[in-house]
Amino acid sequence: MNMWILRSLALGGLFFVSACSILSPKAEYIPEEEELKAATVGTPYFFKIDILGGPVIGQSTSLIIMPNDTGIFLRNCQMEKWRITKKTKDTHDYNCVEIYGTPTKIGVMKITLSGGMYGSMIAPASEFSKEYKLNVTQP
């Protein structure tokens, strides 16, 4: 009987450890494709990327665009007005990134989004990173 209890505890512990690693927040992105809708020199460009899987830690977010002198910029979206209350301290939605601007040069831009996601009682915090390509063409 004691051996049965030990086996049950060992199996339960193994299940708990594997469940925690499965429950870790894993980022998913909309769009999933690595190549974004093409931009045209001289034409205003706007595109949104959503990060799903859990709340993104605002202070950990890194938005990088290379090269950075092309007229295209990155920023976190603003929260929807209905979500903002008197207690809201930061009105940025870190689960959303906007790509905006008017391209000035042709070529391929590399956009990198990275950061961390909050954990919970049963799941540890996790990191994410995603790269996109934005092709800028002549009109």
mmCIF file of N, CA and C in Angstrom:
data_model
loop_
_atom_site.group_PDB
_atom_site.id
_atom_site.type_symbol
_atom_site.label_atom_id
_atom_site.label_comp_id
_atom_site.label_asym_id
_atom_site.label_seq_id
_atom_site.Cartn_x
_atom_site.Cartn_y
_atom_site.Cartn_z
ATOM 1 N N MET A 1 0.820 -1.198 0.000
ATOM 2 C CA MET A 1 0.000 0.000 0.000
ATOM 3 C C MET A 1 0.865 1.265 0.000
ATOM 4 N N ASN A 2 1.921 1.270 0.777
ATOM 5 C CA ASN A 2 2.795 2.437 0.824
ATOM 6 C C ASN A 2 3.448 2.696 -0.532
ATOM 7 N N MET A 3 3.801 1.638 -1.237
ATOM 8 C CA MET A 3 4.406 1.782 -2.552
ATOM 9 C C MET A 3 3.412 2.431 -3.527
ATOM 10 N N TRP A 4 2.155 2.086 -3.416
ATOM 11 C CA TRP A 4 1.115 2.671 -4.262
ATOM 12 C C TRP A 4 0.980 4.169 -4.003
ATOM 13 N N ILE A 5 1.044 4.581 -2.752
ATOM 14 C CA ILE A 5 0.958 5.997 -2.389
ATOM 15 C C ILE A 5 2.162 6.758 -2.948
ATOM 16 N N LEU A 6 3.361 6.186 -2.809
ATOM 17 C CA LEU A 6 4.563 6.838 -3.331
ATOM 18 C C LEU A 6 4.500 6.985 -4.851
ATOM 19 N N ARG A 7 4.037 5.953 -5.528
ATOM 20 C CA ARG A 7 3.905 6.028 -6.982
ATOM 21 C C ARG A 7 2.883 7.100 -7.375
ATOM 22 N N SER A 8 1.792 7.159 -6.659
ATOM 23 C CA SER A 8 0.759 8.155 -6.945
ATOM 24 C C SER A 8 1.290 9.567 -6.732
ATOM 25 N N LEU A 9 2.036 9.789 -5.649
ATOM 26 C CA LEU A 9 2.613 11.103 -5.386
ATOM 27 C C LEU A 9 3.641 11.480 -6.458
ATOM 28 N N ALA A 10 4.470 10.526 -6.852
ATOM 29 C CA ALA A 10 5.479 10.789 -7.877
ATOM 30 C C ALA A 10 4.805 11.123 -9.207
ATOM 31 N N LEU A 11 3.783 10.358 -9.560
ATOM 32 C CA LEU A 11 3.059 10.608 -10.803
ATOM 33 C C LEU A 11 2.345 11.954 -10.748
ATOM 34 N N GLY A 12 1.746 12.278 -9.614
ATOM 35 C CA GLY A 12 1.070 13.569 -9.447
ATOM 36 C C GLY A 12 2.053 14.721 -9.539
ATOM 37 N N GLY A 13 3.218 14.583 -8.922
ATOM 38 C CA GLY A 13 4.248 15.625 -8.994
ATOM 39 C C GLY A 13 4.736 15.829 -10.410
ATOM 40 N N LEU A 14 4.941 14.726 -11.129
ATOM 41 C CA LEU A 14 5.376 14.811 -12.524
ATOM 42 C C LEU A 14 4.324 15.518 -13.373
ATOM 43 N N PHE A 15 3.068 15.195 -13.140
ATOM 44 C CA PHE A 15 1.980 15.835 -13.865
ATOM 45 C C PHE A 15 1.944 17.333 -13.567
ATOM 46 N N PHE A 16 2.114 17.721 -12.299
ATOM 47 C CA PHE A 16 2.079 19.127 -11.907
ATOM 48 C C PHE A 16 3.206 19.911 -12.565
ATOM 49 N N VAL A 17 4.411 19.370 -12.563
ATOM 50 C CA VAL A 17 5.563 20.053 -13.168
ATOM 51 C C VAL A 17 5.357 20.206 -14.669
ATOM 52 N N SER A 18 4.878 19.167 -15.328
ATOM 53 C CA SER A 18 4.668 19.269 -16.776
ATOM 54 C C SER A 18 3.514 20.203 -17.094
ATOM 55 N N ALA A 19 2.496 20.252 -16.255
ATOM 56 C CA ALA A 19 1.367 21.154 -16.495
ATOM 57 C C ALA A 19 1.803 22.601 -16.373
ATOM 58 N N CYS A 20 2.696 22.915 -15.443
ATOM 59 C CA CYS A 20 3.163 24.293 -15.291
ATOM 60 C C CYS A 20 3.920 24.749 -16.527
ATOM 61 N N SER A 21 4.734 23.896 -17.097
ATOM 62 C CA SER A 21 5.473 24.303 -18.288
ATOM 63 C C SER A 21 4.546 24.433 -19.488
ATOM 64 N N ILE A 22 3.492 23.656 -19.543
ATOM 65 C CA ILE A 22 2.518 23.752 -20.628
ATOM 66 C C ILE A 22 1.714 25.039 -20.488
ATOM 67 N N LEU A 23 1.437 25.458 -19.246
ATOM 68 C CA LEU A 23 0.599 26.614 -19.002
ATOM 69 C C LEU A 23 1.347 27.943 -19.097
ATOM 70 N N SER A 24 2.651 27.919 -19.333
ATOM 71 C CA SER A 24 3.397 29.168 -19.475
ATOM 72 C C SER A 24 2.806 29.976 -20.622
ATOM 73 N N PRO A 25 2.644 31.286 -20.416
ATOM 74 C CA PRO A 25 2.098 32.096 -21.494
ATOM 75 C C PRO A 25 2.988 32.013 -22.734
ATOM 76 N N LYS A 26 2.390 31.745 -23.861
ATOM 77 C CA LYS A 26 3.134 31.670 -25.121
ATOM 78 C C LYS A 26 2.516 32.693 -26.062
ATOM 79 N N ALA A 27 3.345 33.577 -26.556
ATOM 80 C CA ALA A 27 2.848 34.649 -27.419
ATOM 81 C C ALA A 27 2.466 34.113 -28.795
ATOM 82 N N GLU A 28 1.362 34.626 -29.289
ATOM 83 C CA GLU A 28 0.937 34.414 -30.660
ATOM 84 C C GLU A 28 0.709 35.790 -31.257
ATOM 85 N N TYR A 29 0.800 35.890 -32.550
ATOM 86 C CA TYR A 29 0.765 37.190 -33.196
ATOM 87 C C TYR A 29 -0.260 37.218 -34.318
ATOM 88 N N ILE A 30 -0.881 38.368 -34.480
ATOM 89 C CA ILE A 30 -1.753 38.618 -35.625
ATOM 90 C C ILE A 30 -1.185 39.842 -36.309
ATOM 91 N N PRO A 31 -0.641 39.725 -37.493
ATOM 92 C CA PRO A 31 -0.611 38.548 -38.353
ATOM 93 C C PRO A 31 0.514 37.591 -37.968
ATOM 94 N N GLU A 32 0.329 36.331 -38.310
ATOM 95 C CA GLU A 32 1.336 35.304 -38.043
ATOM 96 C C GLU A 32 2.463 35.359 -39.077
ATOM 97 N N GLU A 33 2.137 35.728 -40.307
ATOM 98 C CA GLU A 33 3.120 35.748 -41.385
ATOM 99 C C GLU A 33 4.238 36.730 -41.049
ATOM 100 N N GLU A 34 5.441 36.417 -41.505
ATOM 101 C CA GLU A 34 6.582 37.281 -41.209
ATOM 102 C C GLU A 34 6.697 38.461 -42.163
ATOM 103 N N GLU A 35 6.026 38.403 -43.304
ATOM 104 C CA GLU A 35 6.080 39.506 -44.251
ATOM 105 C C GLU A 35 4.788 40.315 -44.166
ATOM 106 N N LEU A 36 4.940 41.611 -43.915
ATOM 107 C CA LEU A 36 3.784 42.490 -43.764
ATOM 108 C C LEU A 36 3.327 43.026 -45.111
ATOM 109 N N LYS A 37 2.139 43.621 -45.120
ATOM 110 C CA LYS A 37 1.600 44.266 -46.311
ATOM 111 C C LYS A 37 2.619 45.303 -46.779
ATOM 112 N N ALA A 38 2.938 45.303 -48.070
ATOM 113 C CA ALA A 38 3.961 46.190 -48.626
ATOM 114 C C ALA A 38 3.570 47.655 -48.489
ATOM 115 N N ALA A 39 4.589 48.492 -48.397
ATOM 116 C CA ALA A 39 4.416 49.946 -48.337
ATOM 117 C C ALA A 39 4.961 50.553 -49.622
ATOM 118 N N THR A 40 4.542 51.792 -49.911
ATOM 119 C CA THR A 40 4.992 52.493 -51.105
ATOM 120 C C THR A 40 5.598 53.833 -50.700
ATOM 121 N N VAL A 41 6.741 54.173 -51.301
ATOM 122 C CA VAL A 41 7.398 55.452 -51.015
ATOM 123 C C VAL A 41 6.418 56.599 -51.275
ATOM 124 N N GLY A 42 6.336 57.538 -50.310
ATOM 125 C CA GLY A 42 5.481 58.711 -50.460
ATOM 126 C C GLY A 42 4.026 58.510 -50.097
ATOM 127 N N THR A 43 3.606 57.280 -49.798
ATOM 128 C CA THR A 43 2.218 56.989 -49.446
ATOM 129 C C THR A 43 2.133 56.643 -47.961
ATOM 130 N N PRO A 44 1.251 57.322 -47.196
ATOM 131 C CA PRO A 44 1.139 57.010 -45.766
ATOM 132 C C PRO A 44 0.843 55.522 -45.542
ATOM 133 N N TYR A 45 1.472 54.964 -44.502
ATOM 134 C CA TYR A 45 1.355 53.536 -44.184
ATOM 135 C C TYR A 45 0.898 53.395 -42.748
ATOM 136 N N PHE A 46 -0.006 52.439 -42.531
ATOM 137 C CA PHE A 46 -0.481 52.135 -41.172
ATOM 138 C C PHE A 46 -0.811 50.654 -41.105
ATOM 139 N N PHE A 47 -0.325 49.997 -40.058
ATOM 140 C CA PHE A 47 -0.593 48.571 -39.879
ATOM 141 C C PHE A 47 -0.521 48.252 -38.390
ATOM 142 N N LYS A 48 -1.404 47.374 -37.918
ATOM 143 C CA LYS A 48 -1.421 46.968 -36.508
ATOM 144 C C LYS A 48 -1.000 45.515 -36.357
ATOM 145 N N ILE A 49 -0.259 45.247 -35.289
ATOM 146 C CA ILE A 49 0.119 43.888 -34.915
ATOM 147 C C ILE A 49 -0.388 43.655 -33.506
ATOM 148 N N ASP A 50 -1.114 42.558 -33.301
ATOM 149 C CA ASP A 50 -1.615 42.200 -31.978
ATOM 150 C C ASP A 50 -0.792 41.054 -31.408
ATOM 151 N N ILE A 51 -0.475 41.150 -30.114
ATOM 152 C CA ILE A 51 0.262 40.107 -29.410
ATOM 153 C C ILE A 51 -0.716 39.445 -28.450
ATOM 154 N N LEU A 52 -0.953 38.151 -28.656
ATOM 155 C CA LEU A 52 -1.908 37.391 -27.853
ATOM 156 C C LEU A 52 -1.175 36.418 -26.942
ATOM 157 N N GLY A 53 -1.845 35.924 -25.921
ATOM 158 C CA GLY A 53 -1.282 34.894 -25.062
ATOM 159 C C GLY A 53 -1.144 35.313 -23.618
ATOM 160 N N GLY A 54 -1.347 36.580 -23.325
ATOM 161 C CA GLY A 54 -1.235 37.074 -21.962
ATOM 162 C C GLY A 54 -0.868 38.541 -21.970
ATOM 163 N N PRO A 55 -0.993 39.196 -20.808
ATOM 164 C CA PRO A 55 -0.666 40.620 -20.757
ATOM 165 C C PRO A 55 0.839 40.868 -20.876
ATOM 166 N N VAL A 56 1.214 41.773 -21.766
ATOM 167 C CA VAL A 56 2.615 42.119 -21.996
ATOM 168 C C VAL A 56 3.070 43.110 -20.925
ATOM 169 N N ILE A 57 4.264 42.893 -20.394
ATOM 170 C CA ILE A 57 4.847 43.784 -19.396
ATOM 171 C C ILE A 57 5.336 45.027 -20.137
ATOM 172 N N GLY A 58 4.740 46.162 -19.857
ATOM 173 C CA GLY A 58 5.035 47.390 -20.593
ATOM 174 C C GLY A 58 6.484 47.811 -20.556
ATOM 175 N N GLN A 59 7.127 47.746 -19.392
ATOM 176 C CA GLN A 59 8.495 48.214 -19.269
ATOM 177 C C GLN A 59 9.487 47.305 -19.982
ATOM 178 N N SER A 60 9.075 46.113 -20.354
ATOM 179 C CA SER A 60 9.997 45.163 -20.992
ATOM 180 C C SER A 60 9.932 45.211 -22.513
ATOM 181 N N THR A 61 8.974 45.935 -23.057
ATOM 182 C CA THR A 61 8.744 45.912 -24.490
ATOM 183 C C THR A 61 9.851 46.630 -25.257
ATOM 184 N N SER A 62 10.317 46.000 -26.322
ATOM 185 C CA SER A 62 11.324 46.584 -27.204
ATOM 186 C C SER A 62 10.787 46.551 -28.625
ATOM 187 N N LEU A 63 10.723 47.721 -29.254
ATOM 188 C CA LEU A 63 10.248 47.844 -30.632
ATOM 189 C C LEU A 63 11.394 48.425 -31.448
ATOM 190 N N ILE A 64 11.909 47.638 -32.395
ATOM 191 C CA ILE A 64 13.070 48.071 -33.176
ATOM 192 C C ILE A 64 12.748 47.965 -34.667
ATOM 193 N N ILE A 65 13.124 48.994 -35.413
ATOM 194 C CA ILE A 65 12.979 48.970 -36.863
ATOM 195 C C ILE A 65 14.341 49.317 -37.472
ATOM 196 N N MET A 66 14.767 48.502 -38.423
ATOM 197 C CA MET A 66 16.067 48.716 -39.074
ATOM 198 C C MET A 66 15.881 48.700 -40.588
ATOM 199 N N PRO A 67 16.402 49.618 -41.333
ATOM 200 C CA PRO A 67 17.053 50.832 -40.851
ATOM 201 C C PRO A 67 16.015 51.776 -40.256
ATOM 202 N N ASN A 68 16.467 52.716 -39.430
ATOM 203 C CA ASN A 68 15.526 53.559 -38.697
ATOM 204 C C ASN A 68 15.332 54.944 -39.295
ATOM 205 N N ASP A 69 15.874 55.211 -40.455
ATOM 206 C CA ASP A 69 15.749 56.533 -41.083
ATOM 207 C C ASP A 69 14.916 56.481 -42.364
ATOM 208 N N THR A 70 13.820 55.738 -42.333
ATOM 209 C CA THR A 70 13.039 55.499 -43.551
ATOM 210 C C THR A 70 11.659 56.158 -43.546
ATOM 211 N N GLY A 71 11.314 56.889 -42.479
ATOM 212 C CA GLY A 71 9.996 57.512 -42.397
ATOM 213 C C GLY A 71 8.935 56.613 -41.792
ATOM 214 N N ILE A 72 9.290 55.393 -41.415
ATOM 215 C CA ILE A 72 8.368 54.452 -40.774
ATOM 216 C C ILE A 72 8.748 54.359 -39.291
ATOM 217 N N PHE A 73 7.731 54.351 -38.432
ATOM 218 C CA PHE A 73 7.947 54.352 -36.985
ATOM 219 C C PHE A 73 7.084 53.287 -36.308
ATOM 220 N N LEU A 74 7.441 52.954 -35.072
ATOM 221 C CA LEU A 74 6.698 51.976 -34.265
ATOM 222 C C LEU A 74 6.261 52.623 -32.963
ATOM 223 N N ARG A 75 5.091 52.221 -32.477
ATOM 224 C CA ARG A 75 4.608 52.674 -31.165
ATOM 225 C C ARG A 75 3.582 51.677 -30.652
ATOM 226 N N ASN A 76 3.395 51.670 -29.340
ATOM 227 C CA ASN A 76 2.325 50.867 -28.768
ATOM 228 C C ASN A 76 1.008 51.598 -28.967
ATOM 229 N N CYS A 77 -0.052 50.845 -29.178
ATOM 230 C CA CYS A 77 -1.377 51.421 -29.386
ATOM 231 C C CYS A 77 -1.863 52.095 -28.107
ATOM 232 N N GLN A 78 -2.840 52.967 -28.260
ATOM 233 C CA GLN A 78 -3.526 53.553 -27.114
ATOM 234 C C GLN A 78 -4.664 52.620 -26.706
ATOM 235 N N MET A 79 -4.921 52.558 -25.411
ATOM 236 C CA MET A 79 -6.062 51.758 -24.931
ATOM 237 C C MET A 79 -7.354 52.328 -25.486
ATOM 238 N N GLU A 80 -8.325 51.455 -25.625
ATOM 239 C CA GLU A 80 -9.647 51.917 -26.029
ATOM 240 C C GLU A 80 -10.215 52.759 -24.887
ATOM 241 N N LYS A 81 -10.959 53.807 -25.231
ATOM 242 C CA LYS A 81 -11.440 54.763 -24.221
ATOM 243 C C LYS A 81 -12.285 54.108 -23.129
ATOM 244 N N TRP A 82 -13.048 53.092 -23.467
ATOM 245 C CA TRP A 82 -13.912 52.467 -22.481
ATOM 246 C C TRP A 82 -13.105 51.733 -21.412
ATOM 247 N N ARG A 83 -11.826 51.400 -21.684
ATOM 248 C CA ARG A 83 -10.983 50.701 -20.710
ATOM 249 C C ARG A 83 -10.268 51.658 -19.759
ATOM 250 N N ILE A 84 -10.272 52.952 -20.068
ATOM 251 C CA ILE A 84 -9.551 53.932 -19.259
ATOM 252 C C ILE A 84 -10.460 54.456 -18.151
ATOM 253 N N THR A 85 -9.965 54.374 -16.916
ATOM 254 C CA THR A 85 -10.697 54.890 -15.758
ATOM 255 C C THR A 85 -9.844 55.940 -15.056
ATOM 256 N N LYS A 86 -10.360 56.499 -13.960
ATOM 257 C CA LYS A 86 -9.598 57.484 -13.191
ATOM 258 C C LYS A 86 -8.348 56.871 -12.572
ATOM 259 N N LYS A 87 -8.349 55.550 -12.377
ATOM 260 C CA LYS A 87 -7.206 54.868 -11.773
ATOM 261 C C LYS A 87 -6.146 54.454 -12.796
ATOM 262 N N THR A 88 -6.435 54.613 -14.074
ATOM 263 C CA THR A 88 -5.492 54.217 -15.129
ATOM 264 C C THR A 88 -4.277 55.137 -15.103
ATOM 265 N N LYS A 89 -3.095 54.551 -14.970
ATOM 266 C CA LYS A 89 -1.854 55.326 -14.919
ATOM 267 C C LYS A 89 -1.148 55.369 -16.269
ATOM 268 N N ASP A 90 -1.318 54.341 -17.076
ATOM 269 C CA ASP A 90 -0.664 54.260 -18.385
ATOM 270 C C ASP A 90 -1.714 53.870 -19.408
ATOM 271 N N THR A 91 -1.884 54.670 -20.427
ATOM 272 C CA THR A 91 -2.944 54.412 -21.402
ATOM 273 C C THR A 91 -2.450 53.665 -22.639
ATOM 274 N N HIS A 92 -1.253 53.104 -22.580
ATOM 275 C CA HIS A 92 -0.740 52.319 -23.706
ATOM 276 C C HIS A 92 -1.224 50.876 -23.626
ATOM 277 N N ASP A 93 -1.523 50.307 -24.773
ATOM 278 C CA ASP A 93 -1.882 48.897 -24.877
ATOM 279 C C ASP A 93 -0.635 48.175 -25.386
ATOM 280 N N TYR A 94 0.088 47.525 -24.476
ATOM 281 C CA TYR A 94 1.350 46.888 -24.844
ATOM 282 C C TYR A 94 1.154 45.585 -25.617
ATOM 283 N N ASN A 95 -0.081 45.121 -25.745
ATOM 284 C CA ASN A 95 -0.378 43.946 -26.555
ATOM 285 C C ASN A 95 -0.680 44.328 -27.999
ATOM 286 N N CYS A 96 -0.448 45.568 -28.341
ATOM 287 C CA CYS A 96 -0.743 46.062 -29.681
ATOM 288 C C CYS A 96 0.377 47.007 -30.112
ATOM 289 N N VAL A 97 0.857 46.834 -31.357
ATOM 290 C CA VAL A 97 1.908 47.690 -31.910
ATOM 291 C C VAL A 97 1.406 48.269 -33.223
ATOM 292 N N GLU A 98 1.642 49.560 -33.399
ATOM 293 C CA GLU A 98 1.284 50.231 -34.649
ATOM 294 C C GLU A 98 2.552 50.563 -35.431
ATOM 295 N N ILE A 99 2.492 50.281 -36.715
ATOM 296 C CA ILE A 99 3.547 50.665 -37.650
ATOM 297 C C ILE A 99 2.935 51.787 -38.480
ATOM 298 N N TYR A 100 3.594 52.948 -38.495
ATOM 299 C CA TYR A 100 2.983 54.092 -39.163
ATOM 300 C C TYR A 100 4.056 55.003 -39.772
ATOM 301 N N GLY A 101 3.624 55.860 -40.657
ATOM 302 C CA GLY A 101 4.515 56.846 -41.254
ATOM 303 C C GLY A 101 4.390 56.852 -42.761
ATOM 304 N N THR A 102 5.214 57.693 -43.382
ATOM 305 C CA THR A 102 5.268 57.778 -44.837
ATOM 306 C C THR A 102 6.677 57.382 -45.259
ATOM 307 N N PRO A 103 6.826 56.223 -45.907
ATOM 308 C CA PRO A 103 8.160 55.759 -46.297
ATOM 309 C C PRO A 103 8.864 56.743 -47.229
ATOM 310 N N THR A 104 10.172 56.897 -47.005
ATOM 311 C CA THR A 104 10.966 57.805 -47.830
ATOM 312 C C THR A 104 12.012 57.077 -48.670
ATOM 313 N N LYS A 105 12.253 55.806 -48.379
ATOM 314 C CA LYS A 105 13.273 55.031 -49.092
ATOM 315 C C LYS A 105 12.736 53.659 -49.455
ATOM 316 N N ILE A 106 13.150 53.141 -50.618
ATOM 317 C CA ILE A 106 12.770 51.779 -50.983
ATOM 318 C C ILE A 106 13.718 50.802 -50.278
ATOM 319 N N GLY A 107 13.267 49.573 -50.167
ATOM 320 C CA GLY A 107 14.079 48.529 -49.546
ATOM 321 C C GLY A 107 13.261 47.675 -48.609
ATOM 322 N N VAL A 108 13.949 46.798 -47.891
ATOM 323 C CA VAL A 108 13.304 45.896 -46.939
ATOM 324 C C VAL A 108 13.681 46.325 -45.533
ATOM 325 N N MET A 109 12.665 46.535 -44.693
ATOM 326 C CA MET A 109 12.878 46.890 -43.292
ATOM 327 C C MET A 109 12.673 45.665 -42.427
ATOM 328 N N LYS A 110 13.451 45.566 -41.379
ATOM 329 C CA LYS A 110 13.300 44.485 -40.402
ATOM 330 C C LYS A 110 12.706 45.091 -39.139
ATOM 331 N N ILE A 111 11.592 44.542 -38.696
ATOM 332 C CA ILE A 111 10.901 45.016 -37.503
ATOM 333 C C ILE A 111 10.963 43.911 -36.455
ATOM 334 N N THR A 112 11.455 44.251 -35.259
ATOM 335 C CA THR A 112 11.577 43.277 -34.182
ATOM 336 C C THR A 112 10.751 43.731 -32.985
ATOM 337 N N LEU A 113 9.868 42.853 -32.520
ATOM 338 C CA LEU A 113 9.071 43.082 -31.321
ATOM 339 C C LEU A 113 9.537 42.079 -30.277
ATOM 340 N N SER A 114 9.850 42.533 -29.086
ATOM 341 C CA SER A 114 10.244 41.595 -28.035
ATOM 342 C C SER A 114 9.852 42.160 -26.681
ATOM 343 N N GLY A 115 9.814 41.278 -25.704
ATOM 344 C CA GLY A 115 9.443 41.692 -24.358
ATOM 345 C C GLY A 115 9.108 40.502 -23.496
ATOM 346 N N GLY A 116 8.302 40.746 -22.482
ATOM 347 C CA GLY A 116 7.907 39.700 -21.558
ATOM 348 C C GLY A 116 6.420 39.729 -21.296
ATOM 349 N N MET A 117 5.914 38.589 -20.841
ATOM 350 C CA MET A 117 4.505 38.475 -20.475
ATOM 351 C C MET A 117 4.423 38.127 -19.001
ATOM 352 N N TYR A 118 3.438 38.704 -18.320
ATOM 353 C CA TYR A 118 3.228 38.417 -16.914
ATOM 354 C C TYR A 118 2.883 36.941 -16.724
ATOM 355 N N GLY A 119 3.286 36.392 -15.614
ATOM 356 C CA GLY A 119 2.903 35.036 -15.247
ATOM 357 C C GLY A 119 1.644 35.075 -14.390
ATOM 358 N N SER A 120 1.311 33.945 -13.828
ATOM 359 C CA SER A 120 0.160 33.841 -12.934
ATOM 360 C C SER A 120 0.530 32.898 -11.789
ATOM 361 N N MET A 121 -0.439 32.552 -10.981
ATOM 362 C CA MET A 121 -0.165 31.647 -9.860
ATOM 363 C C MET A 121 0.334 30.290 -10.341
ATOM 364 N N ILE A 122 -0.137 29.842 -11.490
ATOM 365 C CA ILE A 122 0.242 28.506 -11.960
ATOM 366 C C ILE A 122 1.181 28.530 -13.150
ATOM 367 N N ALA A 123 1.492 29.718 -13.665
ATOM 368 C CA ALA A 123 2.366 29.799 -14.841
ATOM 369 C C ALA A 123 3.414 30.894 -14.633
ATOM 370 N N PRO A 124 4.657 30.585 -14.939
ATOM 371 C CA PRO A 124 5.703 31.603 -14.790
ATOM 372 C C PRO A 124 5.636 32.644 -15.910
ATOM 373 N N ALA A 125 6.263 33.785 -15.681
ATOM 374 C CA ALA A 125 6.368 34.793 -16.730
ATOM 375 C C ALA A 125 7.177 34.216 -17.895
ATOM 376 N N SER A 126 7.001 34.769 -19.069
ATOM 377 C CA SER A 126 7.737 34.267 -20.227
ATOM 378 C C SER A 126 8.160 35.437 -21.114
ATOM 379 N N GLU A 127 9.117 35.180 -21.988
ATOM 380 C CA GLU A 127 9.587 36.185 -22.928
ATOM 381 C C GLU A 127 9.075 35.864 -24.327
ATOM 382 N N PHE A 128 9.041 36.889 -25.182
ATOM 383 C CA PHE A 128 8.645 36.671 -26.568
ATOM 384 C C PHE A 128 9.522 37.517 -27.484
ATOM 385 N N SER A 129 9.597 37.115 -28.719
ATOM 386 C CA SER A 129 10.317 37.870 -29.741
ATOM 387 C C SER A 129 9.769 37.462 -31.104
ATOM 388 N N LYS A 130 9.544 38.441 -31.952
ATOM 389 C CA LYS A 130 9.006 38.172 -33.291
ATOM 390 C C LYS A 130 9.614 39.171 -34.269
ATOM 391 N N GLU A 131 10.009 38.685 -35.426
ATOM 392 C CA GLU A 131 10.558 39.545 -36.470
ATOM 393 C C GLU A 131 9.623 39.574 -37.671
ATOM 394 N N TYR A 132 9.494 40.753 -38.243
ATOM 395 C CA TYR A 132 8.704 40.956 -39.457
ATOM 396 C C TYR A 132 9.572 41.634 -40.500
ATOM 397 N N LYS A 133 9.168 41.487 -41.765
ATOM 398 C CA LYS A 133 9.802 42.202 -42.867
ATOM 399 C C LYS A 133 8.751 43.088 -43.522
ATOM 400 N N LEU A 134 9.156 44.311 -43.812
ATOM 401 C CA LEU A 134 8.288 45.257 -44.507
ATOM 402 C C LEU A 134 9.000 45.705 -45.770
ATOM 403 N N ASN A 135 8.425 45.371 -46.921
ATOM 404 C CA ASN A 135 9.016 45.733 -48.204
ATOM 405 C C ASN A 135 8.441 47.069 -48.655
ATOM 406 N N VAL A 136 9.324 48.045 -48.927
ATOM 407 C CA VAL A 136 8.911 49.350 -49.411
ATOM 408 C C VAL A 136 9.287 49.454 -50.883
ATOM 409 N N THR A 137 8.297 49.756 -51.716
ATOM 410 C CA THR A 137 8.503 49.799 -53.173
ATOM 411 C C THR A 137 8.317 51.226 -53.706
ATOM 412 N N GLN A 138 8.695 51.414 -54.963
ATOM 413 C CA GLN A 138 8.463 52.681 -55.670
ATOM 414 C C GLN A 138 6.993 52.753 -56.078
ATOM 415 N N PRO A 139 6.445 53.972 -56.204
ATOM 416 C CA PRO A 139 5.034 54.100 -56.643
ATOM 417 C C PRO A 139 4.852 53.677 -58.097
#
